[in-house]
PDB file of C-alpha atoms in Angstrom:
ATOM      1  CA  MET A1298    -123.131-132.482 -67.942  1.00 54.00           C
ATOM      2  CA  ASN A1299    -119.411-133.891 -66.920  1.00 48.00           C
ATOM      3  CA  HIS A1300    -118.124-132.533 -63.249  1.00 46.00           C
ATOM      4  CA  PHE A1301    -115.709-130.517 -65.228  1.00 42.00           C
ATOM      5  CA  GLN A1302    -118.413-128.501 -67.070  1.00 47.00           C
ATOM      6  CA  ARG A1303    -120.321-127.718 -63.626  1.00 47.00           C
ATOM      7  CA  PHE A1304    -117.029-126.574 -62.193  1.00 40.00           C
ATOM      8  CA  ALA A1305    -116.672-124.166 -65.097  1.00 45.00           C
ATOM      9  CA  ARG A1306    -121.039-123.270 -64.650  1.00 49.00           C
ATOM     10  CA  LYS A1307    -120.199-122.324 -61.016  1.00 43.00           C
ATOM     11  CA  SER A1308    -116.760-120.408 -61.344  1.00 44.00           C
ATOM     12  CA  HIS A1309    -118.236-117.952 -64.447  1.00 45.00           C
ATOM     13  CA  LYS A1310    -121.076-117.828 -62.028  1.00 41.00           C
ATOM     14  CA  VAL A1311    -118.974-116.570 -58.798  1.00 37.00           C
ATOM     15  CA  ILE A1312    -116.926-114.040 -61.062  1.00 37.00           C
ATOM     16  CA  ARG A1313    -120.220-112.324 -62.543  1.00 40.00           C
ATOM     17  CA  LEU A1314    -121.209-111.843 -58.744  1.00 35.00           C
ATOM     18  CA  THR A1315    -117.954-110.615 -57.741  1.00 36.00           C
ATOM     19  CA  LYS A1316    -117.787-107.806 -60.154  1.00 38.00           C
ATOM     20  CA  ARG A1317    -120.926-107.140 -59.663  1.00 36.00           C
ATOM     21  CA  SER A1318    -120.492-106.518 -55.998  1.00 37.00           C
ATOM     22  CA  LEU A1319    -117.477-104.477 -56.586  1.00 36.00           C
ATOM     23  CA  THR A1320    -119.273-102.397 -59.187  1.00 36.00           C
ATOM     24  CA  SER A1321    -122.577-102.197 -56.880  1.00 36.00           C
ATOM     25  CA  LEU A1322    -119.509-100.956 -53.748  1.00 35.00           C
ATOM     26  CA  LYS A1323    -117.867 -98.125 -55.601  1.00 38.00           C
ATOM     27  CA  SER A1324    -121.752 -96.822 -57.047  1.00 37.00           C
ATOM     28  CA  HIS A1325    -122.449 -96.341 -53.517  1.00 38.00           C
ATOM     29  CA  GLY A1326    -118.892 -94.757 -52.747  1.00 40.00           C
ATOM     30  CA  ASP A1327    -117.921 -97.014 -50.569  1.00 41.00           C
ATOM     31  CA  TYR A1328    -115.014 -98.115 -52.130  1.00 36.00           C
ATOM     32  CA  PRO A1329    -112.021 -97.379 -49.644  1.00 43.00           C
ATOM     33  CA  LYS A1330    -109.950 -94.258 -51.317  1.00 45.00           C
ATOM     34  CA  THR A1331    -106.874 -94.134 -49.201  1.00 46.00           C
ATOM     35  CA  LEU A1332    -105.209 -97.403 -48.148  1.00 46.00           C
ATOM     36  CA  SER A1333    -103.398 -95.772 -44.714  1.00 56.00           C
ATOM     37  CA  PRO A1334    -103.340 -92.346 -43.385  1.00 73.00           C
ATOM     38  CA  VAL A1335     -99.941 -90.520 -43.784  1.00 89.00           C
ATOM     39  CA  LEU A1336     -97.969 -92.031 -40.686  1.00 95.00           C
ATOM     40  CA  ILE A1337     -94.676 -89.854 -39.222  1.00 97.00           C
ATOM     41  CA  HIS A1338     -91.527 -91.013 -37.894  1.00 97.00           C
ATOM     42  CA  GLY A1339     -90.647 -90.623 -34.212  1.00 98.00           C
ATOM     43  CA  ILE A1340     -87.966 -91.087 -31.980  1.00 98.00           C
ATOM     44  CA  HIS A1341     -87.867 -91.193 -27.778  1.00 98.00           C
ATOM     45  CA  VAL A1342     -85.409 -91.850 -25.964  1.00 98.00           C
ATOM     46  CA  PHE A1343     -85.429 -92.505 -21.830  1.00 98.00           C
ATOM     47  CA  HIS A1344     -82.964 -93.044 -18.605  1.00 98.00           C
ATOM     48  CA  CYS A1345     -84.207 -93.447 -15.672  1.00 98.00           C
ATOM     49  CA  PRO A1346     -83.926 -95.571 -12.459  1.00 97.00           C
ATOM     50  CA  ASP A1347     -84.438 -99.723 -13.510  1.00 97.00           C
ATOM     51  CA  VAL A1348     -87.813-100.738 -11.912  1.00 96.00           C
ATOM     52  CA  VAL A1349     -90.060-103.338 -13.575  1.00 95.00           C
ATOM     53  CA  GLY A1350     -93.099-102.596 -15.798  1.00 96.00           C
ATOM     54  CA  ILE A1351     -91.007 -99.628 -17.723  1.00 97.00           C
ATOM     55  CA  VAL A1352     -90.712-101.326 -21.177  1.00 97.00           C
ATOM     56  CA  ALA A1353     -94.819-102.355 -20.612  1.00 97.00           C
ATOM     57  CA  LYS A1354     -95.669 -98.672 -19.911  1.00 97.00           C
ATOM     58  CA  LEU A1355     -93.614 -97.299 -22.967  1.00 97.00           C
ATOM     59  CA  SER A1356     -95.231 -99.875 -25.615  1.00 97.00           C
ATOM     60  CA  ASP A1357     -98.614 -98.885 -24.028  1.00 97.00           C
ATOM     61  CA  CYS A1358     -97.997 -94.610 -24.524  1.00 97.00           C
ATOM     62  CA  ILE A1359     -97.523 -95.278 -27.848  1.00 98.00           C
ATOM     63  CA  ALA A1360     -99.941 -98.002 -28.833  1.00 97.00           C
ATOM     64  CA  SER A1361    -102.537 -96.328 -27.046  1.00 97.00           C
ATOM     65  CA  ARG A1362    -102.284 -93.462 -29.188  1.00 97.00           C
ATOM     66  CA  GLY A1363    -102.038 -95.611 -32.270  1.00 96.00           C
ATOM     67  CA  GLY A1364     -98.803 -95.308 -32.990  1.00 97.00           C
ATOM     68  CA  ASN A1365     -96.791 -98.366 -33.900  1.00 97.00           C
ATOM     69  CA  ILE A1366     -93.420 -99.105 -32.857  1.00 97.00           C
ATOM     70  CA  LEU A1367     -90.872 -99.648 -35.650  1.00 97.00           C
ATOM     71  CA  SER A1368     -87.841-100.743 -32.999  1.00 97.00           C
ATOM     72  CA  ALA A1369     -86.719-100.583 -29.287  1.00 96.00           C
ATOM     73  CA  ASP A1370     -83.311-100.254 -28.042  1.00 97.00           C
ATOM     74  CA  VAL A1371     -82.813-101.215 -24.396  1.00 97.00           C
ATOM     75  CA  PHE A1372     -79.872-101.168 -22.224  1.00 97.00           C
ATOM     76  CA  VAL A1373     -80.110-102.261 -18.208  1.00 96.00           C
ATOM     77  CA  PRO A1374     -76.356-102.076 -17.158  1.00 94.00           C
ATOM     78  CA  GLU A1375     -75.643-105.293 -14.648  1.00 92.00           C
ATOM     79  CA  ASN A1376     -75.534-104.021 -10.767  1.00 90.00           C
ATOM     80  CA  LYS A1377     -76.126-100.259 -11.689  1.00 92.00           C
ATOM     81  CA  GLN A1378     -80.220-100.296 -11.269  1.00 94.00           C
ATOM     82  CA  VAL A1379     -80.657 -97.847 -14.226  1.00 97.00           C
ATOM     83  CA  PHE A1380     -82.300 -98.371 -17.633  1.00 98.00           C
ATOM     84  CA  TYR A1381     -81.399 -97.039 -20.859  1.00 98.00           C
ATOM     85  CA  SER A1382     -83.648 -97.101 -23.937  1.00 98.00           C
ATOM     86  CA  ARG A1383     -84.669 -95.739 -27.183  1.00 98.00           C
ATOM     87  CA  SER A1384     -87.351 -96.349 -29.705  1.00 98.00           C
ATOM     88  CA  GLU A1385     -88.510 -95.271 -32.885  1.00 98.00           C
ATOM     89  CA  PHE A1386     -92.259 -95.469 -34.255  1.00 98.00           C
ATOM     90  CA  VAL A1387     -94.832 -93.808 -36.636  1.00 98.00           C
ATOM     91  CA  PHE A1388     -98.011 -92.339 -35.543  1.00 98.00           C
ATOM     92  CA  ASP A1389    -100.783 -90.308 -37.383  1.00 97.00           C
ATOM     93  CA  PRO A1390    -100.288 -86.927 -36.531  1.00 96.00           C
ATOM     94  CA  HIS A1391    -104.250 -86.328 -36.172  1.00 95.00           C
ATOM     95  CA  LYS A1392    -105.123 -89.173 -33.797  1.00 96.00           C
ATOM     96  CA  TRP A1393    -101.964 -87.911 -31.601  1.00 97.00           C
ATOM     97  CA  PRO A1394    -100.976 -84.474 -31.778  1.00 97.00           C
ATOM     98  CA  ARG A1395     -97.097 -83.085 -31.476  1.00 97.00           C
ATOM     99  CA  THR A1396     -98.505 -81.641 -27.834  1.00 96.00           C
ATOM    100  CA  GLN A1397     -99.965 -84.120 -26.724  1.00 97.00           C
ATOM    101  CA  MET A1398     -97.525 -86.423 -27.545  1.00 98.00           C
ATOM    102  CA  GLU A1399     -94.921 -84.323 -25.650  1.00 97.00           C
ATOM    103  CA  ASP A1400     -97.612 -84.446 -22.820  1.00 98.00           C
ATOM    104  CA  ASP A1401     -98.033 -88.367 -22.586  1.00 98.00           C
ATOM    105  CA  PHE A1402     -94.341 -88.723 -22.027  1.00 98.00           C
ATOM    106  CA  LEU A1403     -93.693 -86.246 -19.698  1.00 97.00           C
ATOM    107  CA  ASN A1404     -96.041 -88.083 -17.603  1.00 97.00           C
ATOM    108  CA  LEU A1405     -94.040 -91.442 -18.202  1.00 97.00           C
ATOM    109  CA  ALA A1406     -90.954 -89.085 -17.040  1.00 98.00           C
ATOM    110  CA  SER A1407     -92.494 -88.427 -13.609  1.00 98.00           C
ATOM    111  CA  MET A1408     -94.086 -91.315 -13.554  1.00 97.00           C
ATOM    112  CA  PHE A1409     -90.677 -93.104 -13.149  1.00 98.00           C
ATOM    113  CA  ASN A1410     -88.194 -90.310 -12.351  1.00 98.00           C
ATOM    114  CA  ALA A1411     -86.285 -90.186 -15.183  1.00 98.00           C
ATOM    115  CA  MET A1412     -83.391 -88.804 -15.634  1.00 96.00           C
ATOM    116  CA  ARG A1413     -83.911 -88.040 -19.551  1.00 96.00           C
ATOM    117  CA  SER A1414     -87.048 -88.043 -21.603  1.00 97.00           C
ATOM    118  CA  VAL A1415     -86.717 -86.934 -24.674  1.00 97.00           C
ATOM    119  CA  VAL A1416     -89.606 -86.997 -27.639  1.00 98.00           C
ATOM    120  CA  GLN A1417     -88.254 -85.799 -31.546  1.00 98.00           C
ATOM    121  CA  VAL A1418     -90.709 -86.021 -34.145  1.00 98.00           C
ATOM    122  CA  PRO A1419     -87.988 -84.824 -37.166  1.00 96.00           C
ATOM    123  CA  VAL A1420     -90.031 -83.513 -40.382  1.00 96.00           C
ATOM    124  CA  MET A1421     -92.201 -81.377 -37.359  1.00 96.00           C
ATOM    125  CA  ASP A1422     -88.864 -80.163 -35.544  1.00 97.00           C
ATOM    126  CA  PRO A1423     -86.236 -77.420 -36.301  1.00 96.00           C
ATOM    127  CA  LYS A1424     -83.130 -79.134 -36.875  1.00 97.00           C
ATOM    128  CA  TYR A1425     -80.256 -78.667 -33.964  1.00 98.00           C
ATOM    129  CA  LYS A1426     -78.239 -75.306 -34.969  1.00 98.00           C
ATOM    130  CA  ILE A1427     -74.678 -75.532 -34.328  1.00 98.00           C
ATOM    131  CA  ALA A1428     -71.378 -73.341 -35.029  1.00 98.00           C
ATOM    132  CA  ILE A1429     -68.495 -75.456 -36.379  1.00 98.00           C
ATOM    133  CA  LEU A1430     -65.168 -74.131 -34.963  1.00 98.00           C
ATOM    134  CA  ALA A1431     -61.834 -74.979 -37.565  1.00 97.00           C
ATOM    135  CA  SER A1432     -57.905 -73.882 -37.460  1.00 95.00           C
ATOM    136  CA  ARG A1433     -55.858 -74.124 -40.645  1.00 93.00           C
ATOM    137  CA  GLN A1434     -56.949 -77.805 -41.649  1.00 93.00           C
ATOM    138  CA  ASP A1435     -59.828 -77.939 -43.559  1.00 94.00           C
ATOM    139  CA  HIS A1436     -60.702 -82.002 -44.064  1.00 95.00           C
ATOM    140  CA  CYS A1437     -63.394 -82.103 -41.629  1.00 96.00           C
ATOM    141  CA  LEU A1438     -65.070 -78.086 -42.061  1.00 97.00           C
ATOM    142  CA  VAL A1439     -65.016 -79.052 -45.931  1.00 96.00           C
ATOM    143  CA  ASP A1440     -66.251 -82.359 -45.235  1.00 97.00           C
ATOM    144  CA  LEU A1441     -69.495 -81.305 -43.072  1.00 98.00           C
ATOM    145  CA  LEU A1442     -70.238 -78.696 -44.951  1.00 97.00           C
ATOM    146  CA  HIS A1443     -70.664 -80.672 -48.083  1.00 96.00           C
ATOM    147  CA  GLN A1444     -72.683 -83.305 -46.322  1.00 96.00           C
ATOM    148  CA  TRP A1445     -74.785 -80.567 -44.465  1.00 97.00           C
ATOM    149  CA  GLN A1446     -75.385 -79.463 -48.635  1.00 96.00           C
ATOM    150  CA  ASP A1447     -76.321 -82.932 -49.922  1.00 95.00           C
ATOM    151  CA  GLY A1448     -78.764 -83.098 -46.746  1.00 94.00           C
ATOM    152  CA  ARG A1449     -77.413 -85.641 -45.225  1.00 95.00           C
ATOM    153  CA  LEU A1450     -76.340 -83.849 -41.693  1.00 95.00           C
ATOM    154  CA  PRO A1451     -79.208 -82.845 -39.736  1.00 94.00           C
ATOM    155  CA  VAL A1452     -78.621 -79.607 -39.019  1.00 97.00           C
ATOM    156  CA  ASP A1453     -78.673 -75.847 -39.585  1.00 97.00           C
ATOM    157  CA  ILE A1454     -75.407 -74.310 -39.816  1.00 98.00           C
ATOM    158  CA  THR A1455     -75.380 -71.011 -37.544  1.00 98.00           C
ATOM    159  CA  CYS A1456     -71.673 -69.573 -38.704  1.00 98.00           C
ATOM    160  CA  VAL A1457     -67.918 -71.200 -39.249  1.00 98.00           C
ATOM    161  CA  ILE A1458     -65.570 -69.442 -36.488  1.00 98.00           C
ATOM    162  CA  SER A1459     -61.532 -69.520 -37.011  1.00 97.00           C
ATOM    163  CA  ASN A1460     -58.687 -68.658 -35.692  1.00 96.00           C
ATOM    164  CA  HIS A1461     -56.789 -69.256 -39.278  1.00 93.00           C
ATOM    165  CA  ASP A1462     -57.527 -65.873 -41.792  1.00 92.00           C
ATOM    166  CA  ARG A1463     -59.075 -67.647 -45.066  1.00 91.00           C
ATOM    167  CA  GLY A1464     -58.525 -65.800 -47.906  1.00 82.00           C
ATOM    168  CA  PRO A1465     -61.776 -64.499 -49.807  1.00 82.00           C
ATOM    169  CA  ASN A1466     -61.411 -66.676 -52.725  1.00 86.00           C
ATOM    170  CA  THR A1467     -60.759 -69.622 -50.619  1.00 92.00           C
ATOM    171  CA  HIS A1468     -63.053 -73.131 -51.583  1.00 92.00           C
ATOM    172  CA  VAL A1469     -64.484 -72.791 -48.176  1.00 94.00           C
ATOM    173  CA  LEU A1470     -65.112 -68.844 -48.797  1.00 94.00           C
ATOM    174  CA  ARG A1471     -66.499 -69.352 -51.327  1.00 94.00           C
ATOM    175  CA  PHE A1472     -68.938 -71.898 -50.083  1.00 95.00           C
ATOM    176  CA  LEU A1473     -70.222 -70.615 -46.664  1.00 96.00           C
ATOM    177  CA  GLU A1474     -70.714 -67.008 -49.577  1.00 94.00           C
ATOM    178  CA  ARG A1475     -73.071 -69.202 -51.723  1.00 95.00           C
ATOM    179  CA  HIS A1476     -75.414 -70.278 -49.025  1.00 96.00           C
ATOM    180  CA  GLY A1477     -75.161 -67.260 -46.608  1.00 96.00           C
ATOM    181  CA  ILE A1478     -73.280 -69.019 -43.819  1.00 97.00           C
ATOM    182  CA  PRO A1479     -71.510 -66.387 -41.933  1.00 97.00           C
ATOM    183  CA  TYR A1480     -67.302 -67.071 -41.528  1.00 97.00           C
ATOM    184  CA  HIS A1481     -65.440 -65.344 -38.247  1.00 97.00           C
ATOM    185  CA  TYR A1482     -62.129 -64.802 -38.111  1.00 96.00           C
ATOM    186  CA  LEU A1483     -60.857 -64.369 -34.552  1.00 96.00           C
ATOM    187  CA  ARG A1484     -57.135 -64.035 -34.294  1.00 94.00           C
ATOM    188  CA  THR A1485     -56.162 -65.939 -30.963  1.00 94.00           C
ATOM    189  CA  SER A1486     -52.832 -65.672 -29.004  1.00 91.00           C
ATOM    190  CA  VAL A1487     -51.938 -67.360 -26.007  1.00 88.00           C
ATOM    191  CA  ALA A1488     -53.242 -63.881 -23.316  1.00 90.00           C
ATOM    192  CA  ASN A1489     -56.271 -64.022 -25.887  1.00 94.00           C
ATOM    193  CA  LYS A1490     -58.592 -66.345 -26.982  1.00 94.00           C
ATOM    194  CA  ARG A1491     -61.536 -64.731 -27.812  1.00 96.00           C
ATOM    195  CA  GLU A1492     -63.572 -66.983 -25.784  1.00 97.00           C
ATOM    196  CA  PRO A1493     -66.583 -64.095 -25.164  1.00 97.00           C
ATOM    197  CA  GLU A1494     -66.713 -63.171 -28.436  1.00 97.00           C
ATOM    198  CA  ILE A1495     -66.974 -66.959 -29.753  1.00 98.00           C
ATOM    199  CA  LEU A1496     -69.478 -66.849 -26.868  1.00 98.00           C
ATOM    200  CA  GLU A1497     -71.845 -64.380 -28.156  1.00 97.00           C
ATOM    201  CA  LEU A1498     -71.343 -65.800 -31.617  1.00 98.00           C
ATOM    202  CA  VAL A1499     -73.068 -69.349 -30.567  1.00 98.00           C
ATOM    203  CA  GLU A1500     -75.583 -67.779 -28.282  1.00 95.00           C
ATOM    204  CA  ASN A1501     -78.479 -69.202 -30.102  1.00 95.00           C
ATOM    205  CA  THR A1502     -76.555 -72.689 -31.211  1.00 98.00           C
ATOM    206  CA  ASN A1503     -77.938 -76.237 -29.344  1.00 98.00           C
ATOM    207  CA  PHE A1504     -74.379 -77.464 -29.438  1.00 98.00           C
ATOM    208  CA  LEU A1505     -71.123 -76.976 -30.858  1.00 98.00           C
ATOM    209  CA  VAL A1506     -68.180 -79.176 -33.128  1.00 98.00           C
ATOM    210  CA  LEU A1507     -64.629 -78.583 -32.794  1.00 98.00           C
ATOM    211  CA  ALA A1508     -63.521 -79.745 -36.468  1.00 97.00           C
ATOM    212  CA  ARG A1509     -59.252 -79.861 -35.829  1.00 94.00           C
ATOM    213  CA  TYR A1510     -60.381 -76.503 -33.920  1.00 96.00           C
ATOM    214  CA  MET A1511     -56.527 -76.278 -32.162  1.00 91.00           C
ATOM    215  CA  GLN A1512     -57.670 -73.729 -29.404  1.00 93.00           C
ATOM    216  CA  THR A1513     -58.454 -75.266 -25.876  1.00 92.00           C
ATOM    217  CA  LEU A1514     -61.480 -74.284 -24.499  1.00 95.00           C
ATOM    218  CA  SER A1515     -61.554 -72.558 -20.920  1.00 95.00           C
ATOM    219  CA  GLY A1516     -63.572 -74.139 -17.729  1.00 96.00           C
ATOM    220  CA  SER A1517     -65.279 -70.755 -17.818  1.00 96.00           C
ATOM    221  CA  PHE A1518     -66.214 -71.297 -21.453  1.00 97.00           C
ATOM    222  CA  LEU A1519     -67.552 -74.252 -20.770  1.00 97.00           C
ATOM    223  CA  LYS A1520     -69.476 -73.290 -18.167  1.00 97.00           C
ATOM    224  CA  THR A1521     -70.694 -70.453 -19.406  1.00 97.00           C
ATOM    225  CA  TYR A1522     -71.596 -72.292 -22.394  1.00 98.00           C
ATOM    226  CA  GLY A1523     -73.323 -75.083 -20.873  1.00 97.00           C
ATOM    227  CA  LYS A1524     -73.940 -77.121 -23.584  1.00 97.00           C
ATOM    228  CA  ASP A1525     -72.369 -80.166 -25.609  1.00 98.00           C
ATOM    229  CA  ILE A1526     -69.223 -79.904 -27.459  1.00 98.00           C
ATOM    230  CA  ILE A1527     -68.763 -82.227 -29.660  1.00 98.00           C
ATOM    231  CA  ASN A1528     -64.451 -82.549 -30.777  1.00 97.00           C
ATOM    232  CA  ILE A1529     -62.477 -84.883 -33.315  1.00 95.00           C
ATOM    233  CA  HIS A1530     -59.208 -86.307 -31.980  1.00 90.00           C
ATOM    234  CA  HIS A1531     -56.270 -87.829 -34.189  1.00 82.00           C
ATOM    235  CA  GLY A1532     -56.513 -90.902 -32.928  1.00 76.00           C
ATOM    236  CA  LEU A1533     -57.266 -93.617 -30.851  1.00 64.00           C
ATOM    237  CA  LEU A1534     -56.995 -91.802 -27.274  1.00 51.00           C
ATOM    238  CA  PRO A1535     -54.504 -91.149 -25.374  1.00 55.00           C
ATOM    239  CA  SER A1536     -52.238 -92.269 -27.665  1.00 64.00           C
ATOM    240  CA  PHE A1537     -49.806 -89.026 -29.849  1.00 66.00           C
ATOM    241  CA  LYS A1538     -50.969 -86.128 -27.898  1.00 64.00           C
ATOM    242  CA  GLY A1539     -49.109 -82.842 -28.359  1.00 63.00           C
ATOM    243  CA  GLY A1540     -47.939 -81.589 -31.880  1.00 66.00           C
ATOM    244  CA  ASN A1541     -47.859 -83.083 -35.438  1.00 73.00           C
ATOM    245  CA  PRO A1542     -49.805 -86.330 -33.936  1.00 70.00           C
ATOM    246  CA  SER A1543     -49.338 -88.394 -37.740  1.00 72.00           C
ATOM    247  CA  LYS A1544     -45.318 -87.863 -37.792  1.00 79.00           C
ATOM    248  CA  GLN A1545     -45.064 -89.058 -34.364  1.00 79.00           C
ATOM    249  CA  ALA A1546     -47.533 -91.998 -34.926  1.00 76.00           C
ATOM    250  CA  PHE A1547     -45.714 -93.041 -38.676  1.00 79.00           C
ATOM    251  CA  GLU A1548     -41.913 -92.777 -36.977  1.00 81.00           C
ATOM    252  CA  ALA A1549     -43.182 -94.917 -33.942  1.00 80.00           C
ATOM    253  CA  GLY A1550     -44.731 -97.822 -36.835  1.00 83.00           C
ATOM    254  CA  VAL A1551     -47.921 -97.830 -35.650  1.00 80.00           C
ATOM    255  CA  LYS A1552     -50.074-101.119 -37.328  1.00 86.00           C
ATOM    256  CA  LEU A1553     -53.762 -99.516 -36.617  1.00 85.00           C
ATOM    257  CA  ILE A1554     -54.514 -95.648 -36.762  1.00 86.00           C
ATOM    258  CA  GLY A1555     -57.573 -94.262 -35.616  1.00 87.00           C
ATOM    259  CA  ALA A1556     -59.752 -91.801 -34.393  1.00 92.00           C
ATOM    260  CA  THR A1557     -62.107 -90.571 -31.926  1.00 93.00           C
ATOM    261  CA  SER A1558     -64.851 -88.562 -31.623  1.00 96.00           C
ATOM    262  CA  HIS A1559     -65.590 -87.350 -28.188  1.00 96.00           C
ATOM    263  CA  PHE A1560     -67.585 -84.395 -25.755  1.00 97.00           C
ATOM    264  CA  VAL A1561     -65.409 -81.724 -24.504  1.00 96.00           C
ATOM    265  CA  THR A1562     -64.653 -81.295 -21.053  1.00 95.00           C
ATOM    266  CA  GLU A1563     -61.973 -79.549 -19.111  1.00 92.00           C
ATOM    267  CA  GLU A1564     -59.569 -82.083 -19.189  1.00 89.00           C
ATOM    268  CA  LEU A1565     -57.914 -82.197 -22.466  1.00 82.00           C
ATOM    269  CA  ASP A1566     -58.889 -85.210 -25.018  1.00 83.00           C
ATOM    270  CA  ALA A1567     -60.811 -86.844 -22.276  1.00 87.00           C
ATOM    271  CA  GLY A1568     -64.520 -86.487 -22.426  1.00 93.00           C
ATOM    272  CA  PRO A1569     -66.762 -89.111 -22.965  1.00 95.00           C
ATOM    273  CA  ILE A1570     -66.354 -91.241 -26.180  1.00 95.00           C
ATOM    274  CA  ILE A1571     -69.198 -90.879 -29.135  1.00 97.00           C
ATOM    275  CA  GLU A1572     -67.603 -92.652 -31.752  1.00 97.00           C
ATOM    276  CA  GLN A1573     -64.315 -94.381 -32.652  1.00 95.00           C
ATOM    277  CA  MET A1574     -63.075 -95.765 -36.019  1.00 94.00           C
ATOM    278  CA  VAL A1575     -59.333 -97.582 -37.096  1.00 92.00           C
ATOM    279  CA  GLU A1576     -57.523 -98.777 -40.492  1.00 90.00           C
ATOM    280  CA  ARG A1577     -54.720-100.648 -40.683  1.00 91.00           C
ATOM    281  CA  VAL A1578     -51.060 -99.182 -42.165  1.00 89.00           C
ATOM    282  CA  SER A1579     -48.450-100.613 -42.725  1.00 89.00           C
ATOM    283  CA  HIS A1580     -44.728-100.841 -43.998  1.00 90.00           C
ATOM    284  CA  ARG A1581     -46.029 -99.286 -47.605  1.00 92.00           C
ATOM    285  CA  ASP A1582     -47.590 -96.350 -46.240  1.00 89.00           C
ATOM    286  CA  ASN A1583     -45.195 -93.207 -46.977  1.00 90.00           C
ATOM    287  CA  LEU A1584     -46.217 -90.539 -44.775  1.00 88.00           C
ATOM    288  CA  GLN A1585     -48.616 -88.382 -47.058  1.00 90.00           C
ATOM    289  CA  SER A1586     -51.048 -92.122 -47.558  1.00 90.00           C
ATOM    290  CA  PHE A1587     -50.302 -92.190 -43.741  1.00 86.00           C
ATOM    291  CA  VAL A1588     -51.718 -88.524 -43.452  1.00 86.00           C
ATOM    292  CA  GLN A1589     -54.328 -89.155 -45.961  1.00 90.00           C
ATOM    293  CA  LYS A1590     -55.925 -92.225 -44.754  1.00 90.00           C
ATOM    294  CA  SER A1591     -55.886 -90.462 -40.727  1.00 89.00           C
ATOM    295  CA  GLU A1592     -57.843 -87.515 -42.427  1.00 92.00           C
ATOM    296  CA  ASN A1593     -60.753 -89.396 -44.080  1.00 94.00           C
ATOM    297  CA  LEU A1594     -60.537 -91.367 -40.449  1.00 94.00           C
ATOM    298  CA  GLU A1595     -61.236 -87.935 -38.614  1.00 95.00           C
ATOM    299  CA  LYS A1596     -64.334 -87.091 -41.061  1.00 96.00           C
ATOM    300  CA  GLN A1597     -66.327 -89.936 -40.985  1.00 96.00           C
ATOM    301  CA  CYS A1598     -65.801 -90.325 -37.059  1.00 97.00           C
ATOM    302  CA  LEU A1599     -66.463 -86.734 -36.785  1.00 98.00           C
ATOM    303  CA  ALA A1600     -69.785 -86.856 -39.058  1.00 97.00           C
ATOM    304  CA  LYS A1601     -70.766 -90.160 -37.910  1.00 98.00           C
ATOM    305  CA  ALA A1602     -70.568 -88.929 -33.999  1.00 98.00           C
ATOM    306  CA  ILE A1603     -72.522 -85.931 -35.039  1.00 98.00           C
ATOM    307  CA  LYS A1604     -75.977 -87.471 -36.852  1.00 98.00           C
ATOM    308  CA  SER A1605     -75.468 -89.734 -33.964  1.00 98.00           C
ATOM    309  CA  TYR A1606     -76.174 -87.340 -31.731  1.00 98.00           C
ATOM    310  CA  CYS A1607     -78.933 -85.913 -33.895  1.00 98.00           C
ATOM    311  CA  GLU A1608     -80.517 -88.840 -33.894  1.00 97.00           C
ATOM    312  CA  LEU A1609     -80.961 -88.908 -30.533  1.00 98.00           C
ATOM    313  CA  ARG A1610     -78.433 -92.019 -30.015  1.00 98.00           C
ATOM    314  CA  VAL A1611     -75.875 -90.754 -27.109  1.00 98.00           C
ATOM    315  CA  LEU A1612     -76.778 -90.945 -23.476  1.00 96.00           C
ATOM    316  CA  PRO A1613     -74.613 -89.890 -20.725  1.00 93.00           C
ATOM    317  CA  TYR A1614     -73.796 -93.671 -18.829  1.00 94.00           C
ATOM    318  CA  GLU A1615     -71.624 -93.025 -15.490  1.00 90.00           C
ATOM    319  CA  THR A1616     -68.923 -90.397 -15.012  1.00 87.00           C
ATOM    320  CA  ASN A1617     -67.428 -90.639 -18.358  1.00 91.00           C
ATOM    321  CA  LYS A1618     -69.032 -93.132 -20.737  1.00 93.00           C
ATOM    322  CA  THR A1619     -71.764 -93.011 -23.042  1.00 96.00           C
ATOM    323  CA  VAL A1620     -74.289 -95.128 -24.352  1.00 96.00           C
ATOM    324  CA  VAL A1621     -74.653 -95.048 -27.977  1.00 97.00           C
ATOM    325  CA  PHE A1622     -77.414 -96.947 -29.416  1.00 97.00           C
TER     326      PHE A1622
END
């Protein structure tokens, strides 16, 4: 018998033994039926004074419960003695129940005197409830409604409030009626901005969105509401304030247009910036194409800011800045 024949006989014997071993496992019920448990996605953000060992403790908190970190972003500004982080992880809810997770991160927050510690499990936790305020222009409002309908905007829309009376057969009204979203027309004036009524309508929301709402909210409104309000501005702040900004910019011959999404504060268009987008324009643009490009930027910028906020990517930084992971 030559070398090749001896090798073939041994290989055949190994194959038969392997098959018999697998058959034996199956007959005794020992063959694994599932490869892994169902893992759930979680997000945690942390903001605290900077000291040694924060990342190690955060990692240990997740790993000790059987979780696995998918990504971790850390920001420690120079000479500020402050720490920011955002972590995404997966976990087995049977090994790490949601209430236990809350307690674990609460203990970490206490250990490091955290200014902010928020954990989110998107498939378990309720979505943010928002109200949208809009005036005559529809482009931002319609875009948000369509993104919400398609499941790309992770919020529940409680109502739409406007100081512009839309007719009963308009696209917006038909959409809202079809989806059971209330529409409230509140006619405003310089003397009466209907703020008490707005506050009553938005009482149970988590934050507000101003989708080209052409009214200034008072300091009293902001204090009474007490939660975040996200606005979209028609340019790169603070350029071209006031009426008809697109026409102002067009006539000034700008070569770069933009949009800015920011938090609302008492100072007009001066709140912390969340998102900015830009696009080039040229002498070939007329006023119509110029406005169209500007409105497209506004829609994209506002939607991106809302998504970043809902995904816990936005954290306050110093007096009038943000950290956006």
